[in-house]
mmCIF file of C-alpha atoms in Angstrom:
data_model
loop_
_atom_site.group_PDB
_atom_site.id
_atom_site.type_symbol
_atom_site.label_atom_id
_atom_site.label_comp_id
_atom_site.label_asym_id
_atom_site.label_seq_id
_atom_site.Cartn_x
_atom_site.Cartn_y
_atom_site.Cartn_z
ATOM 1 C CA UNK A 993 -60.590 -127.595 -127.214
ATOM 2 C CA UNK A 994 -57.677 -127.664 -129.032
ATOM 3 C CA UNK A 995 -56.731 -124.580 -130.259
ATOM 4 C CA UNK A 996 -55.057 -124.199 -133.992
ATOM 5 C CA UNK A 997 -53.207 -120.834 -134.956
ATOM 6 C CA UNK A 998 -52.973 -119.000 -138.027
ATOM 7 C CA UNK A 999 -49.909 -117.208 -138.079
ATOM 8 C CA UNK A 1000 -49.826 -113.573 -140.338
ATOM 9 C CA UNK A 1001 -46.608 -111.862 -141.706
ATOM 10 C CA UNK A 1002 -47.430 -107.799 -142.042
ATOM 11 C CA UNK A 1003 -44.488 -105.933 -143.274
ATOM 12 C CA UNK A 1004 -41.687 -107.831 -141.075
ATOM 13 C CA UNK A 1005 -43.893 -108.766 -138.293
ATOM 14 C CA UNK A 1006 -46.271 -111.565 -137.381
ATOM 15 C CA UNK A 1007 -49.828 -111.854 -136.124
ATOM 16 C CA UNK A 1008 -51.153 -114.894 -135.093
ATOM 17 C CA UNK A 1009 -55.068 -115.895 -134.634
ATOM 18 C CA UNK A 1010 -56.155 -118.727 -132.061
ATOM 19 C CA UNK A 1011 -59.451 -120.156 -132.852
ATOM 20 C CA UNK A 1012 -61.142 -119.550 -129.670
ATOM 21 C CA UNK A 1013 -65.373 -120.783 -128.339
ATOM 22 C CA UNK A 1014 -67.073 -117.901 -127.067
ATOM 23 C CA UNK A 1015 -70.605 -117.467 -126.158
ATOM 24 C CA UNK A 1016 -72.040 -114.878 -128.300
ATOM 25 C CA UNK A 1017 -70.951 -113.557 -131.723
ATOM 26 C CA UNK A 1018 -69.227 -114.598 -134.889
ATOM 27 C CA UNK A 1019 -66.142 -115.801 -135.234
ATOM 28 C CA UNK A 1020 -63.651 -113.738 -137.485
ATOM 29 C CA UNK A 1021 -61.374 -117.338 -137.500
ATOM 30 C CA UNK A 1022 -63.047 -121.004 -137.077
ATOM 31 C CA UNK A 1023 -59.520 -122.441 -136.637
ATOM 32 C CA UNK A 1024 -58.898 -123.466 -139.930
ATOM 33 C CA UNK A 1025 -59.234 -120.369 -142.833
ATOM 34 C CA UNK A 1026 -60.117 -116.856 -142.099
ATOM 35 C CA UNK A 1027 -63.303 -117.397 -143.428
ATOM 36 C CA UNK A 1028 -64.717 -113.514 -142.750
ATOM 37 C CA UNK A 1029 -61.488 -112.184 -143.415
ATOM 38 C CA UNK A 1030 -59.389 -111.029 -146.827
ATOM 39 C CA UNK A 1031 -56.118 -108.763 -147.817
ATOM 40 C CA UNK A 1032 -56.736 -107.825 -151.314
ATOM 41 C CA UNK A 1033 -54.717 -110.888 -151.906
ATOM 42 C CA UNK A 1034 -51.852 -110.637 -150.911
ATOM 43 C CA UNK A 1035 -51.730 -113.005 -148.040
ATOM 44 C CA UNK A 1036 -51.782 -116.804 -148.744
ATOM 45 C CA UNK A 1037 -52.766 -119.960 -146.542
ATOM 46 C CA UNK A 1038 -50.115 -122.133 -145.705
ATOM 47 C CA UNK A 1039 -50.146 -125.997 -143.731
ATOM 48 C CA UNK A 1040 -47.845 -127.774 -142.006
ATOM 49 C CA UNK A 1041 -48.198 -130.282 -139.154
ATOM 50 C CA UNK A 1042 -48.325 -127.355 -136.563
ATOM 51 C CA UNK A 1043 -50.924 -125.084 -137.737
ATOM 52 C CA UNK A 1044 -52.549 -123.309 -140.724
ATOM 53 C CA UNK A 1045 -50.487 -119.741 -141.647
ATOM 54 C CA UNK A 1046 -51.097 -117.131 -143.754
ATOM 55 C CA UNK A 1047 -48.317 -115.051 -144.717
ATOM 56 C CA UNK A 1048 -48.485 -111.819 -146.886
ATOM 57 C CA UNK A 1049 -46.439 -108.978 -147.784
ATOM 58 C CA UNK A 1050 -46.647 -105.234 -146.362
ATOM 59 C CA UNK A 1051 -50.803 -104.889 -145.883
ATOM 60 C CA UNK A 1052 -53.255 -105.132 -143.310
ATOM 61 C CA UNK A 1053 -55.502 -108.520 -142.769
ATOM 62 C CA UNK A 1054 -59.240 -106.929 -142.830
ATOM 63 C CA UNK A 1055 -63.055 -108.146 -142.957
ATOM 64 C CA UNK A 1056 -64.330 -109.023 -146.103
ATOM 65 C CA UNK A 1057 -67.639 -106.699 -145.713
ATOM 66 C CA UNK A 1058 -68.160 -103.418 -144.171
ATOM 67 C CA UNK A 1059 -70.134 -103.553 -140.602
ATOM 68 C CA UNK A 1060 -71.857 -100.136 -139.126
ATOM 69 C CA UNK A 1061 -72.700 -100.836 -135.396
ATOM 70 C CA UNK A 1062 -70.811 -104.072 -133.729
ATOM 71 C CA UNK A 1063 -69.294 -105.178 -130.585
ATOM 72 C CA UNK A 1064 -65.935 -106.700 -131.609
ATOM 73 C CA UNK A 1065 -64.363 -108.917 -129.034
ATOM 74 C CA UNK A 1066 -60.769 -110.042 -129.295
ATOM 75 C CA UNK A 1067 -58.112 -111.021 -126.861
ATOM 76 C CA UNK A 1068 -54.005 -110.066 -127.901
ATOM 77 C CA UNK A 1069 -50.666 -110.087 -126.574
ATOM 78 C CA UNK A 1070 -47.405 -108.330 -128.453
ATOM 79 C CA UNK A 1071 -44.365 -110.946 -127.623
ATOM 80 C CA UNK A 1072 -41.683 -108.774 -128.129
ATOM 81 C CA UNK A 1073 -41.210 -105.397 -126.152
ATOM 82 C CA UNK A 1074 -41.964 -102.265 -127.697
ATOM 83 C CA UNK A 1075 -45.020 -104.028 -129.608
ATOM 84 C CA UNK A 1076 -46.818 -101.954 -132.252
ATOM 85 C CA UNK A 1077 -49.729 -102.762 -133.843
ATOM 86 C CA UNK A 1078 -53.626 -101.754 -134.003
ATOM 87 C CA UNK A 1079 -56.962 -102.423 -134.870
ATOM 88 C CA UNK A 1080 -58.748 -100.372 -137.506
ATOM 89 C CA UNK A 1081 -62.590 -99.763 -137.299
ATOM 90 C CA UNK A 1082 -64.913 -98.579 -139.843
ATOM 91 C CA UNK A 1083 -62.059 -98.476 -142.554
ATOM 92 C CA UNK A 1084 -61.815 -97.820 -145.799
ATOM 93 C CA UNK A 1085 -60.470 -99.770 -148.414
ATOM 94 C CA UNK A 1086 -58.192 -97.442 -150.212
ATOM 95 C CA UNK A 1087 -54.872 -96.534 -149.203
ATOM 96 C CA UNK A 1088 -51.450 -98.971 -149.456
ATOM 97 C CA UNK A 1089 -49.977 -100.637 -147.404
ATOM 98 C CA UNK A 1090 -53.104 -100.578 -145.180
ATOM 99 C CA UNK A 1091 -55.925 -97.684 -145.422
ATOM 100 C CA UNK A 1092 -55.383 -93.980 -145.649
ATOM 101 C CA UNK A 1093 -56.825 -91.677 -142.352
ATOM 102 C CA UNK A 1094 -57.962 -94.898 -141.207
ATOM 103 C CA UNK A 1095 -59.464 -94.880 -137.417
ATOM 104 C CA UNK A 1096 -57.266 -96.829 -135.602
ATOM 105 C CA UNK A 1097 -57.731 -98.221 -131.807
ATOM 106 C CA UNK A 1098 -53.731 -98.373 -131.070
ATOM 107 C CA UNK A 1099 -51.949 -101.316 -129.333
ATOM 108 C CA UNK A 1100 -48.593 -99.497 -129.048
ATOM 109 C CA UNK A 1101 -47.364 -100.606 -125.600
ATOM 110 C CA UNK A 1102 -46.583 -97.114 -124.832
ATOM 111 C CA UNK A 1103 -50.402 -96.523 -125.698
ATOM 112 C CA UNK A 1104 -52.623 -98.558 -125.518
ATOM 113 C CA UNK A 1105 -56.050 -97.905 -126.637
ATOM 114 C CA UNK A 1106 -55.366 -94.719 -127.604
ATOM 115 C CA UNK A 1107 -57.538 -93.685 -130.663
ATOM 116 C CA UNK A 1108 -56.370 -92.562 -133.719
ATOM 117 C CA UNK A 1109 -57.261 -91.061 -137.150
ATOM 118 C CA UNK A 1110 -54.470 -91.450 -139.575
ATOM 119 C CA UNK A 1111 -51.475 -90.832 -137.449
ATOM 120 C CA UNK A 1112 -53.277 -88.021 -135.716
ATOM 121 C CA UNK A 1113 -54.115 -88.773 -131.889
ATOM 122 C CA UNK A 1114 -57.617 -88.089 -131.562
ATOM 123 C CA UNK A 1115 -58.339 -89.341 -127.749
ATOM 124 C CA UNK A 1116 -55.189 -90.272 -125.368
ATOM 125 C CA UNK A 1117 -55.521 -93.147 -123.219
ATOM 126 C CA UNK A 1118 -53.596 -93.085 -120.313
ATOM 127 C CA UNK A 1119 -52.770 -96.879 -119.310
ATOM 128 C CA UNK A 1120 -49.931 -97.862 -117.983
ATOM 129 C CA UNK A 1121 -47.583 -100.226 -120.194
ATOM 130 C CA UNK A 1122 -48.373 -104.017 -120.301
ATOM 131 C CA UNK A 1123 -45.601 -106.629 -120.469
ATOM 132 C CA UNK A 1124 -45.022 -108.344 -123.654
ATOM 133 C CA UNK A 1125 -46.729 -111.707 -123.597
ATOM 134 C CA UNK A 1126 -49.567 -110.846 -121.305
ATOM 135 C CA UNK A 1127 -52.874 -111.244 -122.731
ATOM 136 C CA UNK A 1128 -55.384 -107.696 -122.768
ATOM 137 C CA UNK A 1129 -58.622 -108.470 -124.019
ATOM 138 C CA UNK A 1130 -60.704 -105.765 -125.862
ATOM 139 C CA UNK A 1131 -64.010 -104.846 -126.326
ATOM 140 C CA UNK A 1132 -64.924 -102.412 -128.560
ATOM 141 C CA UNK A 1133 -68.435 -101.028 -129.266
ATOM 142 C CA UNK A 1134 -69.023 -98.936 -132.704
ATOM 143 C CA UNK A 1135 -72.664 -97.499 -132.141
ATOM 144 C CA UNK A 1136 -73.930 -94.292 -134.242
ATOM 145 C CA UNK A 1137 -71.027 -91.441 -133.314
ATOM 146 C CA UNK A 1138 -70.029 -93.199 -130.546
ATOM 147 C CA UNK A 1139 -67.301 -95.902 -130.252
ATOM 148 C CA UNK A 1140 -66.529 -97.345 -126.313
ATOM 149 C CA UNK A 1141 -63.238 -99.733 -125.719
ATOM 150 C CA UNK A 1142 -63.218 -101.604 -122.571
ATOM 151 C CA UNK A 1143 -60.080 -102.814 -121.508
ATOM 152 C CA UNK A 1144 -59.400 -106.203 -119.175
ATOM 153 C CA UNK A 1145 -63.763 -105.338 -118.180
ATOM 154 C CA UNK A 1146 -62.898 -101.629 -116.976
ATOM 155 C CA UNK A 1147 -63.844 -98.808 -119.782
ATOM 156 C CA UNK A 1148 -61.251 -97.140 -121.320
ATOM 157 C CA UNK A 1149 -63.211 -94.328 -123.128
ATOM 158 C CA UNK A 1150 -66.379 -93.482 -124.625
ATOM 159 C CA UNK A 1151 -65.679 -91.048 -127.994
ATOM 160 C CA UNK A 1152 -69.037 -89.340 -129.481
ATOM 161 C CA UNK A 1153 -67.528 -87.928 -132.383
ATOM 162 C CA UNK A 1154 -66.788 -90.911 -134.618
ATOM 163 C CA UNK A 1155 -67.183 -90.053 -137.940
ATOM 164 C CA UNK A 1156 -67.374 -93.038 -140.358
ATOM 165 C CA UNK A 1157 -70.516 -94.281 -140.599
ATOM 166 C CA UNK A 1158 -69.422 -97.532 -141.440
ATOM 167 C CA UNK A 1159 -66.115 -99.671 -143.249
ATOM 168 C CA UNK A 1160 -63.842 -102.773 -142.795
ATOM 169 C CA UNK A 1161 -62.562 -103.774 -139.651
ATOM 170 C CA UNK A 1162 -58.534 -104.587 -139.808
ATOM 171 C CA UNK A 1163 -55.830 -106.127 -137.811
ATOM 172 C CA UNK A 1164 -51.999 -104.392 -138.869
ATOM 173 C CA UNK A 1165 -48.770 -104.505 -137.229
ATOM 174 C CA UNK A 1166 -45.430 -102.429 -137.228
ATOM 175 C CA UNK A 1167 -42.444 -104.818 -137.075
ATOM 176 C CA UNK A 1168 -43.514 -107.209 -133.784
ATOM 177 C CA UNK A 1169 -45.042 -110.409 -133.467
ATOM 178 C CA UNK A 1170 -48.597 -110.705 -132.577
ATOM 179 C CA UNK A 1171 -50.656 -113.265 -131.063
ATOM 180 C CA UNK A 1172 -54.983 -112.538 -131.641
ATOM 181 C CA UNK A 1173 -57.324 -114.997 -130.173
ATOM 182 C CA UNK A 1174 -61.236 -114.719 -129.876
ATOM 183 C CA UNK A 1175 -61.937 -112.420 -132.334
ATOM 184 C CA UNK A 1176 -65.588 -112.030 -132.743
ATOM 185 C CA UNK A 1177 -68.316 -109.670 -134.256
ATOM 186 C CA UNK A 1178 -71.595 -108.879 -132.950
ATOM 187 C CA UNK A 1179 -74.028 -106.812 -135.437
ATOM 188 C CA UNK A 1180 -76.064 -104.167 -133.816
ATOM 189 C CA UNK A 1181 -79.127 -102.763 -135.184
#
């Protein structure tokens, strides 16, 4: 399949999305317009002959509905060294550039996976660090109080005492480019 990428400018970096088949879920991204995503509008779509971008300002790129319990599944890589970025779960909406005290799953090559709420480290993860360009693929299980990553198919953590009941799921970056392929939800009951 040929795979189309939609490039996103946060702050001074870039995240890119590569539409990706997988099995189960919902795609996030079909390949052509982030159809279940939205930044309070500040990002726009772009097309050239290469592929479909969206660039926007200082923000984070986020669902357009709140989920409760979900498997997310994504795939990234950071192409420069001394990547920063992260995925938020159960966000809110308030807060600018991206949400206040939001519960973030870091992908800080120095930490990776490590959990956060607000810039308060709520669960270390000791992994070592990846290269830049190597992909790491995610999966991340929001069920009740409980929130599981698995990283590369071994588990990371299990944390019982997640608090948000349920909110946005985001994608930001700090300054490094980005690359995001296979994102996709699952709803749990």
């Amino acid at each position: 399949m040929k795979n189309q990428l939609l490039i996103f400018l946060v702050t001074i970096a870039a995240i890119r999305l590569i539409a990706a088949e997988l099995p189960e879920g919902k795609a996030l991204f079909n390949g052509h317009e982030p159809q279940r995503l939205d930044a309070d509008g500040r990002w726009q779509v772009l097309r050239d002959e290469r592929s479909d971008c969206a660039e926007g300002g200082k923000g984070w790129l986020r669902t357009d509905r709140a989920f409760t319990n979900f498997v997310l599944e994504v795939e990234w890589r950071g192409l420069e060294t001394n990547y920063n970025s992260g995925i938020f779960v159960r966000a809110p909406l308030d807060g600018n550039p991206w949400a206040t005290n939001v519960w973030q799953i870091n992908l800080k090559q120095s930490a990776i996976g490590e959990l956060l709420e607000g810039s308060m480290k709520i669960v270390p993860v000791n992994m070592p660090k990846l290269p830049a360009g190597e992909w790491i693929k995610f999966h991340i299980e929001a069920r009740g109080a409980e929130l599981t990553l698995d990283v590369n198919g071994q588990r990371a953590r299990k944390f019982s005492q997640f608090t948000p009941s349920s909110g946005y799921i985001g994608l930001q970056a700090e300054g490094k480019m980005f690359e995001f392929r296979g994102l996709r939800i699952t709803e749990l009951p």
